[in-house]
PDB file of C-alpha atoms in Angstrom:
ATOM      1  CA  MET A   1       7.022 -78.909  24.592  1.00 70.00           C
ATOM      2  CA  ARG A   2       4.143 -80.812  22.444  1.00 77.00           C
ATOM      3  CA  PRO A   3       3.450 -79.004  19.584  1.00 83.00           C
ATOM      4  CA  VAL A   4      -0.034 -78.586  20.564  1.00 91.00           C
ATOM      5  CA  ALA A   5       0.729 -77.493  24.098  1.00 90.00           C
ATOM      6  CA  GLN A   6       3.271 -74.820  22.351  1.00 91.00           C
ATOM      7  CA  LEU A   7       0.047 -73.657  19.929  1.00 95.00           C
ATOM      8  CA  LEU A   8      -2.296 -73.284  23.164  1.00 97.00           C
ATOM      9  CA  HIS A   9       0.611 -72.343  25.562  1.00 96.00           C
ATOM     10  CA  ASN A  10      -1.254 -69.885  27.842  1.00 97.00           C
ATOM     11  CA  LYS A  11      -4.433 -69.842  26.331  1.00 98.00           C
ATOM     12  CA  PHE A  12      -7.805 -70.254  27.549  1.00 98.00           C
ATOM     13  CA  VAL A  13      -9.751 -72.607  25.479  1.00 98.00           C
ATOM     14  CA  VAL A  14     -13.727 -73.185  25.907  1.00 98.00           C
ATOM     15  CA  VAL A  15     -15.519 -75.945  24.508  1.00 99.00           C
ATOM     16  CA  LEU A  16     -19.206 -75.550  24.296  1.00 98.00           C
ATOM     17  CA  GLY A  17     -21.758 -77.972  22.980  1.00 98.00           C
ATOM     18  CA  SER A  18     -23.514 -81.519  23.650  1.00 97.00           C
ATOM     19  CA  SER A  19     -21.898 -84.770  23.638  1.00 97.00           C
ATOM     20  CA  PHE A  20     -20.148 -84.472  20.480  1.00 97.00           C
ATOM     21  CA  GLN A  21     -18.520 -81.406  21.385  1.00 98.00           C
ATOM     22  CA  ARG A  22     -17.667 -83.293  24.796  1.00 98.00           C
ATOM     23  CA  SER A  23     -15.779 -85.533  22.423  1.00 98.00           C
ATOM     24  CA  VAL A  24     -13.897 -82.457  20.859  1.00 98.00           C
ATOM     25  CA  TYR A  25     -13.087 -81.614  24.093  1.00 98.00           C
ATOM     26  CA  LYS A  26     -11.611 -84.787  25.216  1.00 98.00           C
ATOM     27  CA  ASP A  27      -9.573 -85.512  22.193  1.00 98.00           C
ATOM     28  CA  LEU A  28      -8.191 -82.075  22.446  1.00 98.00           C
ATOM     29  CA  VAL A  29      -7.529 -83.090  26.344  1.00 98.00           C
ATOM     30  CA  LEU A  30      -5.566 -86.277  25.025  1.00 97.00           C
ATOM     31  CA  ILE A  31      -3.626 -84.906  22.282  1.00 96.00           C
ATOM     32  CA  LEU A  32      -1.972 -82.422  24.412  1.00 96.00           C
ATOM     33  CA  GLN A  33      -0.749 -84.959  26.530  1.00 95.00           C
ATOM     34  CA  ARG A  34       0.209 -88.010  24.075  1.00 93.00           C
ATOM     35  CA  ASP A  35       0.011 -89.157  21.030  1.00 88.00           C
ATOM     36  CA  SER A  36      -3.064 -91.835  21.451  1.00 95.00           C
ATOM     37  CA  TYR A  37      -6.508 -91.954  20.139  1.00 97.00           C
ATOM     38  CA  LEU A  38      -9.595 -91.552  22.716  1.00 98.00           C
ATOM     39  CA  SER A  39     -11.100 -95.501  23.161  1.00 98.00           C
ATOM     40  CA  LEU A  40     -14.489 -96.320  22.429  1.00 98.00           C
ATOM     41  CA  SER A  41     -15.285 -96.455  26.831  1.00 98.00           C
ATOM     42  CA  GLN A  42     -14.140 -92.795  26.670  1.00 98.00           C
ATOM     43  CA  LEU A  43     -16.141 -91.990  23.803  1.00 98.00           C
ATOM     44  CA  LYS A  44     -19.304 -93.107  25.102  1.00 96.00           C
ATOM     45  CA  THR A  45     -18.853 -92.055  29.001  1.00 98.00           C
ATOM     46  CA  LYS A  46     -20.467 -89.179  30.148  1.00 98.00           C
ATOM     47  CA  GLY A  47     -20.095 -87.158  33.705  1.00 98.00           C
ATOM     48  CA  GLU A  48     -17.120 -89.232  35.081  1.00 98.00           C
ATOM     49  CA  PHE A  49     -15.342 -87.667  37.558  1.00 98.00           C
ATOM     50  CA  SER A  50     -11.868 -87.363  35.883  1.00 98.00           C
ATOM     51  CA  PHE A  51     -10.688 -87.981  32.522  1.00 98.00           C
ATOM     52  CA  GLU A  52      -7.077 -88.037  31.413  1.00 98.00           C
ATOM     53  CA  GLN A  53      -6.078 -85.581  34.363  1.00 98.00           C
ATOM     54  CA  ASP A  54      -9.068 -83.655  33.701  1.00 98.00           C
ATOM     55  CA  CYS A  55     -11.615 -82.742  36.534  1.00 98.00           C
ATOM     56  CA  LEU A  56     -15.192 -82.542  36.644  1.00 98.00           C
ATOM     57  CA  VAL A  57     -16.220 -79.078  38.251  1.00 98.00           C
ATOM     58  CA  GLU A  58     -19.938 -79.437  38.221  1.00 98.00           C
ATOM     59  CA  GLY A  59     -23.317 -81.301  37.090  1.00 98.00           C
ATOM     60  CA  GLY A  60     -22.052 -85.006  35.526  1.00 98.00           C
ATOM     61  CA  ARG A  61     -21.759 -87.401  38.762  1.00 98.00           C
ATOM     62  CA  LEU A  62     -21.702 -84.983  40.925  1.00 98.00           C
ATOM     63  CA  GLY A  63     -25.310 -84.328  40.198  1.00 95.00           C
ATOM     64  CA  GLN A  64     -28.079 -86.250  38.541  1.00 91.00           C
ATOM     65  CA  MET A  65     -27.300 -88.424  35.816  1.00 95.00           C
ATOM     66  CA  ASN A  66     -29.882 -88.000  32.743  1.00 92.00           C
ATOM     67  CA  ASN A  67     -30.839 -87.520  29.537  1.00 90.00           C
ATOM     68  CA  GLY A  68     -33.054 -84.465  30.016  1.00 92.00           C
ATOM     69  CA  THR A  69     -32.527 -80.875  28.724  1.00 94.00           C
ATOM     70  CA  ALA A  70     -31.616 -79.997  32.435  1.00 95.00           C
ATOM     71  CA  TYR A  71     -28.462 -82.107  32.125  1.00 96.00           C
ATOM     72  CA  ARG A  72     -25.267 -80.283  33.188  1.00 97.00           C
ATOM     73  CA  GLU A  73     -21.284 -81.118  32.700  1.00 98.00           C
ATOM     74  CA  VAL A  74     -18.573 -78.863  33.228  1.00 98.00           C
ATOM     75  CA  ARG A  75     -15.264 -79.828  32.853  1.00 98.00           C
ATOM     76  CA  GLN A  76     -11.812 -78.584  33.147  1.00 98.00           C
ATOM     77  CA  TYR A  77      -8.412 -79.675  31.977  1.00 98.00           C
ATOM     78  CA  ARG A  78      -5.604 -77.391  33.629  1.00 98.00           C
ATOM     79  CA  THR A  79      -1.614 -77.383  33.882  1.00 96.00           C
ATOM     80  CA  ASP A  80       0.736 -74.117  34.309  1.00 96.00           C
ATOM     81  CA  HIS A  81       0.178 -73.249  30.858  1.00 95.00           C
ATOM     82  CA  ASN A  82      -3.095 -74.800  29.584  1.00 96.00           C
ATOM     83  CA  LEU A  83      -6.494 -74.383  30.853  1.00 98.00           C
ATOM     84  CA  VAL A  84      -9.191 -76.069  28.757  1.00 98.00           C
ATOM     85  CA  ARG A  85     -12.868 -76.263  29.774  1.00 98.00           C
ATOM     86  CA  PHE A  86     -15.835 -77.769  28.701  1.00 99.00           C
ATOM     87  CA  TYR A  87     -19.753 -77.010  29.430  1.00 98.00           C
ATOM     88  CA  PHE A  88     -22.324 -79.069  28.510  1.00 98.00           C
ATOM     89  CA  VAL A  89     -25.558 -77.170  26.772  1.00 98.00           C
ATOM     90  CA  THR A  90     -28.818 -78.413  25.072  1.00 96.00           C
ATOM     91  CA  GLN A  91     -29.753 -75.106  23.799  1.00 98.00           C
ATOM     92  CA  VAL A  92     -27.454 -71.999  21.856  1.00 98.00           C
ATOM     93  CA  PHE A  93     -29.221 -69.348  24.368  1.00 98.00           C
ATOM     94  CA  SER A  94     -30.894 -69.815  27.191  1.00 98.00           C
ATOM     95  CA  ARG A  95     -30.568 -68.852  31.084  1.00 98.00           C
ATOM     96  CA  TYR A  96     -27.858 -71.467  31.691  1.00 98.00           C
ATOM     97  CA  MET A  97     -26.187 -69.819  28.313  1.00 98.00           C
ATOM     98  CA  GLU A  98     -26.506 -66.607  29.695  1.00 98.00           C
ATOM     99  CA  SER A  99     -25.019 -67.479  33.263  1.00 98.00           C
ATOM    100  CA  ILE A 100     -21.787 -69.240  31.299  1.00 98.00           C
ATOM    101  CA  LEU A 101     -21.440 -65.746  29.382  1.00 98.00           C
ATOM    102  CA  ALA A 102     -21.535 -63.804  32.480  1.00 97.00           C
ATOM    103  CA  ASP A 103     -18.668 -65.952  33.865  1.00 96.00           C
ATOM    104  CA  PHE A 104     -16.513 -64.791  30.684  1.00 97.00           C
ATOM    105  CA  GLU A 105     -17.772 -61.295  31.159  1.00 96.00           C
ATOM    106  CA  GLN A 106     -16.930 -61.009  34.583  1.00 96.00           C
ATOM    107  CA  GLY A 107     -13.915 -63.538  34.539  1.00 96.00           C
ATOM    108  CA  ILE A 108     -11.500 -64.479  32.186  1.00 95.00           C
ATOM    109  CA  LYS A 109     -12.061 -64.152  28.927  1.00 97.00           C
ATOM    110  CA  PRO A 110     -11.221 -66.892  26.333  1.00 98.00           C
ATOM    111  CA  ASP A 111      -8.599 -66.960  23.847  1.00 98.00           C
ATOM    112  CA  LEU A 112     -10.706 -69.266  21.785  1.00 98.00           C
ATOM    113  CA  VAL A 113     -13.971 -70.669  21.718  1.00 98.00           C
ATOM    114  CA  ILE A 114     -14.986 -74.193  19.606  1.00 98.00           C
ATOM    115  CA  VAL A 115     -18.656 -74.158  19.819  1.00 98.00           C
ATOM    116  CA  ASN A 116     -21.772 -76.224  18.210  1.00 98.00           C
ATOM    117  CA  SER A 117     -25.455 -76.017  19.192  1.00 98.00           C
ATOM    118  CA  CYS A 118     -28.079 -77.929  16.818  1.00 97.00           C
ATOM    119  CA  LEU A 119     -29.664 -80.877  17.639  1.00 95.00           C
ATOM    120  CA  TRP A 120     -31.050 -80.612  21.097  1.00 95.00           C
ATOM    121  CA  ASP A 121     -31.888 -76.860  19.900  1.00 97.00           C
ATOM    122  CA  ILE A 122     -34.074 -78.559  16.831  1.00 95.00           C
ATOM    123  CA  SER A 123     -35.560 -81.257  18.421  1.00 93.00           C
ATOM    124  CA  ARG A 124     -36.418 -81.013  22.463  1.00 91.00           C
ATOM    125  CA  TYR A 125     -37.620 -77.536  22.317  1.00 92.00           C
ATOM    126  CA  SER A 126     -40.411 -76.711  19.466  1.00 86.00           C
ATOM    127  CA  ARG A 127     -41.682 -78.786  16.659  1.00 82.00           C
ATOM    128  CA  GLN A 128     -41.572 -75.018  14.817  1.00 89.00           C
ATOM    129  CA  TRP A 129     -38.411 -75.329  15.641  1.00 95.00           C
ATOM    130  CA  ALA A 130     -36.642 -72.882  13.100  1.00 96.00           C
ATOM    131  CA  SER A 131     -37.562 -69.597  14.054  1.00 97.00           C
ATOM    132  CA  GLU A 132     -36.831 -69.832  17.964  1.00 97.00           C
ATOM    133  CA  TYR A 133     -33.518 -71.607  16.796  1.00 98.00           C
ATOM    134  CA  LYS A 134     -32.486 -68.246  14.299  1.00 98.00           C
ATOM    135  CA  GLU A 135     -33.745 -65.455  17.331  1.00 98.00           C
ATOM    136  CA  ASN A 136     -31.419 -67.779  19.956  1.00 98.00           C
ATOM    137  CA  LEU A 137     -28.299 -67.910  17.317  1.00 98.00           C
ATOM    138  CA  ASN A 138     -28.905 -64.030  16.711  1.00 98.00           C
ATOM    139  CA  LYS A 139     -28.822 -63.355  21.157  1.00 98.00           C
ATOM    140  CA  PHE A 140     -25.890 -66.007  21.298  1.00 98.00           C
ATOM    141  CA  PHE A 141     -23.739 -64.546  18.539  1.00 98.00           C
ATOM    142  CA  ARG A 142     -24.496 -60.917  19.523  1.00 98.00           C
ATOM    143  CA  LYS A 143     -23.646 -61.432  23.212  1.00 98.00           C
ATOM    144  CA  LEU A 144     -20.507 -63.426  22.324  1.00 97.00           C
ATOM    145  CA  LYS A 145     -19.661 -60.039  20.353  1.00 97.00           C
ATOM    146  CA  THR A 146     -20.352 -57.904  23.296  1.00 97.00           C
ATOM    147  CA  ILE A 147     -18.237 -59.985  25.919  1.00 97.00           C
ATOM    148  CA  LEU A 148     -15.329 -61.432  24.224  1.00 97.00           C
ATOM    149  CA  PRO A 149     -12.327 -59.004  22.882  1.00 96.00           C
ATOM    150  CA  GLU A 150     -11.401 -58.605  19.266  1.00 95.00           C
ATOM    151  CA  GLU A 151      -8.667 -60.613  19.533  1.00 96.00           C
ATOM    152  CA  SER A 152     -10.589 -63.907  21.055  1.00 98.00           C
ATOM    153  CA  LEU A 153     -11.285 -66.439  18.142  1.00 98.00           C
ATOM    154  CA  VAL A 154     -14.876 -68.222  17.927  1.00 98.00           C
ATOM    155  CA  VAL A 155     -15.277 -71.644  15.748  1.00 98.00           C
ATOM    156  CA  TRP A 156     -18.810 -72.556  15.148  1.00 98.00           C
ATOM    157  CA  ASN A 157     -18.709 -76.149  14.146  1.00 98.00           C
ATOM    158  CA  MET A 158     -21.104 -77.151  11.793  1.00 98.00           C
ATOM    159  CA  THR A 159     -22.983 -80.304  12.864  1.00 98.00           C
ATOM    160  CA  MET A 160     -21.867 -83.480  11.512  1.00 98.00           C
ATOM    161  CA  PRO A 161     -23.818 -85.513   8.827  1.00 97.00           C
ATOM    162  CA  LEU A 162     -27.047 -87.912  11.005  1.00 96.00           C
ATOM    163  CA  GLY A 163     -27.774 -91.138   9.597  1.00 94.00           C
ATOM    164  CA  LYS A 164     -30.909 -92.477   8.554  1.00 91.00           C
ATOM    165  CA  LYS A 165     -31.560 -94.403  11.906  1.00 89.00           C
ATOM    166  CA  ILE A 166     -30.867 -92.901  15.142  1.00 89.00           C
ATOM    167  CA  VAL A 167     -30.919 -95.005  18.090  1.00 85.00           C
ATOM    168  CA  GLY A 168     -29.189 -94.467  21.532  1.00 74.00           C
ATOM    169  CA  GLY A 169     -29.834 -92.383  24.851  1.00 71.00           C
ATOM    170  CA  PHE A 170     -30.497 -88.851  22.483  1.00 72.00           C
ATOM    171  CA  LEU A 171     -33.501 -90.305  20.828  1.00 71.00           C
ATOM    172  CA  VAL A 172     -36.002 -90.405  23.663  1.00 74.00           C
ATOM    173  CA  PRO A 173     -39.368 -91.568  22.973  1.00 71.00           C
ATOM    174  CA  GLU A 174     -41.506 -88.459  22.823  1.00 76.00           C
ATOM    175  CA  ILE A 175     -38.890 -87.314  19.835  1.00 75.00           C
ATOM    176  CA  GLN A 176     -38.734 -90.784  18.322  1.00 75.00           C
ATOM    177  CA  HIS A 177     -40.985 -89.604  15.515  1.00 71.00           C
ATOM    178  CA  MET A 178     -38.612 -87.049  14.327  1.00 78.00           C
ATOM    179  CA  GLY A 179     -35.444 -89.424  13.649  1.00 72.00           C
ATOM    180  CA  PRO A 180     -36.195 -90.181   9.730  1.00 79.00           C
ATOM    181  CA  THR A 181     -36.176 -86.421   9.397  1.00 88.00           C
ATOM    182  CA  LEU A 182     -33.609 -85.254  11.266  1.00 93.00           C
ATOM    183  CA  ARG A 183     -30.954 -85.429   8.845  1.00 93.00           C
ATOM    184  CA  PHE A 184     -32.746 -83.204   6.787  1.00 96.00           C
ATOM    185  CA  ASP A 185     -33.065 -80.694   9.578  1.00 96.00           C
ATOM    186  CA  VAL A 186     -29.735 -80.311  10.316  1.00 97.00           C
ATOM    187  CA  ILE A 187     -28.693 -79.331   6.786  1.00 97.00           C
ATOM    188  CA  GLU A 188     -31.394 -76.267   7.473  1.00 97.00           C
ATOM    189  CA  ALA A 189     -29.960 -75.667  10.289  1.00 98.00           C
ATOM    190  CA  ASN A 190     -26.377 -75.419   9.596  1.00 98.00           C
ATOM    191  CA  TYR A 191     -27.365 -72.910   7.019  1.00 98.00           C
ATOM    192  CA  PHE A 192     -28.467 -71.217   9.594  1.00 98.00           C
ATOM    193  CA  GLY A 193     -25.731 -71.306  12.305  1.00 98.00           C
ATOM    194  CA  ALA A 194     -23.030 -71.091   9.646  1.00 98.00           C
ATOM    195  CA  THR A 195     -24.326 -67.943   8.009  1.00 98.00           C
ATOM    196  CA  LEU A 196     -25.112 -66.262  11.118  1.00 98.00           C
ATOM    197  CA  ALA A 197     -21.785 -66.953  12.368  1.00 98.00           C
ATOM    198  CA  ASN A 198     -20.216 -65.461   9.442  1.00 98.00           C
ATOM    199  CA  ASN A 199     -22.161 -62.472   9.340  1.00 98.00           C
ATOM    200  CA  PHE A 200     -20.989 -61.742  13.149  1.00 98.00           C
ATOM    201  CA  GLY A 201     -17.282 -62.031  11.941  1.00 97.00           C
ATOM    202  CA  PHE A 202     -16.984 -65.347  13.466  1.00 98.00           C
ATOM    203  CA  ASP A 203     -15.209 -68.592  12.025  1.00 98.00           C
ATOM    204  CA  VAL A 204     -17.273 -71.505  10.381  1.00 98.00           C
ATOM    205  CA  LEU A 205     -15.828 -75.106  10.546  1.00 98.00           C
ATOM    206  CA  ASP A 206     -17.352 -76.989   7.794  1.00 98.00           C
ATOM    207  CA  LEU A 207     -17.676 -80.542   9.484  1.00 98.00           C
ATOM    208  CA  HIS A 208     -20.562 -81.709   7.640  1.00 98.00           C
ATOM    209  CA  PHE A 209     -19.015 -80.979   4.421  1.00 97.00           C
ATOM    210  CA  GLN A 210     -15.633 -82.464   5.271  1.00 97.00           C
ATOM    211  CA  PHE A 211     -17.371 -85.783   6.706  1.00 98.00           C
ATOM    212  CA  ARG A 212     -20.189 -86.549   3.865  1.00 97.00           C
ATOM    213  CA  PHE A 213     -18.231 -89.365   2.244  1.00 96.00           C
ATOM    214  CA  SER A 214     -16.236 -90.601   5.571  1.00 97.00           C
ATOM    215  CA  LEU A 215     -19.921 -92.160   6.981  1.00 97.00           C
ATOM    216  CA  GLN A 216     -18.081 -95.026   7.889  1.00 97.00           C
ATOM    217  CA  HIS A 217     -16.731 -93.747  10.555  1.00 98.00           C
ATOM    218  CA  ARG A 218     -19.687 -92.640  12.382  1.00 98.00           C
ATOM    219  CA  MET A 219     -21.023 -95.129  14.769  1.00 96.00           C
ATOM    220  CA  HIS A 220     -24.016 -97.332  14.634  1.00 94.00           C
ATOM    221  CA  ASP A 221     -26.182 -94.474  17.013  1.00 93.00           C
ATOM    222  CA  GLY A 222     -26.341 -92.587  13.356  1.00 94.00           C
ATOM    223  CA  VAL A 223     -25.404 -89.497  15.660  1.00 95.00           C
ATOM    224  CA  HIS A 224     -21.675 -89.740  17.214  1.00 96.00           C
ATOM    225  CA  TRP A 225     -18.131 -90.937  15.402  1.00 98.00           C
ATOM    226  CA  ASN A 226     -15.582 -92.632  16.508  1.00 98.00           C
ATOM    227  CA  SER A 227     -11.868 -92.123  17.560  1.00 98.00           C
ATOM    228  CA  VAL A 228     -10.265 -91.934  14.134  1.00 97.00           C
ATOM    229  CA  ALA A 229     -13.124 -89.287  13.140  1.00 98.00           C
ATOM    230  CA  HIS A 230     -12.454 -87.212  16.385  1.00 98.00           C
ATOM    231  CA  ARG A 231      -8.593 -87.100  16.028  1.00 96.00           C
ATOM    232  CA  LYS A 232      -9.091 -85.491  12.136  1.00 96.00           C
ATOM    233  CA  ILE A 233     -11.551 -83.154  13.675  1.00 97.00           C
ATOM    234  CA  THR A 234      -9.067 -81.953  16.151  1.00 97.00           C
ATOM    235  CA  CYS A 235      -6.537 -81.613  13.314  1.00 94.00           C
ATOM    236  CA  LEU A 236      -8.775 -79.470  11.034  1.00 96.00           C
ATOM    237  CA  ILE A 237      -9.106 -77.310  14.227  1.00 97.00           C
ATOM    238  CA  LEU A 238      -6.065 -76.736  15.124  1.00 96.00           C
ATOM    239  CA  GLU A 239      -5.302 -75.926  11.463  1.00 94.00           C
ATOM    240  CA  HIS A 240      -7.352 -73.271  11.333  1.00 95.00           C
ATOM    241  CA  VAL A 241      -6.573 -72.112  14.848  1.00 96.00           C
ATOM    242  CA  ALA A 242      -3.316 -71.724  13.796  1.00 95.00           C
ATOM    243  CA  GLN A 243      -3.622 -70.353  10.721  1.00 94.00           C
ATOM    244  CA  ALA A 244      -6.080 -67.383  12.442  1.00 96.00           C
ATOM    245  CA  TRP A 245      -3.134 -66.578  14.652  1.00 96.00           C
ATOM    246  CA  GLY A 246      -0.628 -66.539  12.005  1.00 94.00           C
ATOM    247  CA  VAL A 247       1.119 -69.846  13.247  1.00 91.00           C
ATOM    248  CA  GLU A 248       3.037 -71.650  10.892  1.00 80.00           C
ATOM    249  CA  LEU A 249       1.260 -74.797  10.515  1.00 60.00           C
ATOM    250  CA  PRO A 250       4.614 -77.125  10.253  1.00 56.00           C
ATOM    251  CA  LYS A 251       4.667 -76.206  13.944  1.00 46.00           C
ATOM    252  CA  LEU A 252       1.928 -78.187  14.754  1.00 48.00           C
ATOM    253  CA  GLY A 253       4.059 -81.097  14.327  1.00 50.00           C
ATOM    254  CA  GLU A 254       4.355 -84.442  12.485  1.00 49.00           C
ATOM    255  CA  LYS A 255       2.228 -86.294  15.104  1.00 52.00           C
ATOM    256  CA  CYS A 256      -1.043 -84.364  14.150  1.00 54.00           C
ATOM    257  CA  ARG A 257      -0.005 -84.757  10.061  1.00 51.00           C
ATOM    258  CA  LEU A 258       0.718 -88.168  10.460  1.00 46.00           C
ATOM    259  CA  SER A 259      -2.690 -88.809  12.252  1.00 47.00           C
ATOM    260  CA  TRP A 260      -4.515 -86.888   9.516  1.00 43.00           C
ATOM    261  CA  CYS A 261      -2.608 -89.054   6.943  1.00 40.00           C
ATOM    262  CA  HIS A 262      -3.676 -92.148   8.359  1.00 43.00           C
ATOM    263  CA  TRP A 263      -7.094 -90.695   8.813  1.00 39.00           C
ATOM    264  CA  LEU A 264      -7.039 -90.224   5.047  1.00 35.00           C
ATOM    265  CA  ALA A 265      -5.392 -93.664   4.563  1.00 34.00           C
ATOM    266  CA  ALA A 266      -8.364 -95.561   5.907  1.00 40.00           C
ATOM    267  CA  VAL A 267     -11.444 -93.574   3.886  1.00 39.00           C
TER     268      VAL A 267
END
């Protein structure tokens, strides 16, 4: 059995968030199967019917492809002993998020939730985003605390550093004026998210700090990151999970550590 598959053996893993978190999900699905990195095409593609033996459950190409707040995409990778699911969300707490959490409440409880919601929250819903974002974070964490068993592990991924210039599908015309200042708003939003997650007893992974001197791995759109960065992120998450679950780190296997060493050599 592959070491990563062994760590996540018989675990239900849920990844929640927007396009960045989709790539977190994709790299996790890939490393569960083989020793390779995501291609540029795999990083950029959204809503495909299948990725590396996963399946599109809802939304994406089964529905309407768009860059709006109503876009949906639910993906799932399943084997006899691994279950990984991704939900595309544009707001940390909403009616849609409530429906996702209701599924967890009524069905199988996730063993691991890897979550981030920030960029869409602070740019698409209100110019005065801070109070609404803090309120929604509170609602989300409180609901998670209520429905998940104590042994479930929740990891809040802090948002990565943004570029000075943002281009591409995320920055639709109606919010282009926010582009130059979003990187500063992210720092403030990260503080809110990390503080509240910690207050509720959830784990926090500070990816903004980890990648502050590795900006050469950020893609030209100023938002997304390349496959080398995502493998580093996967290793950080797996190390964090292993420590939380009391698994000795060498059991993660040499490939994850080797990838990490290659990444460090490249920075």
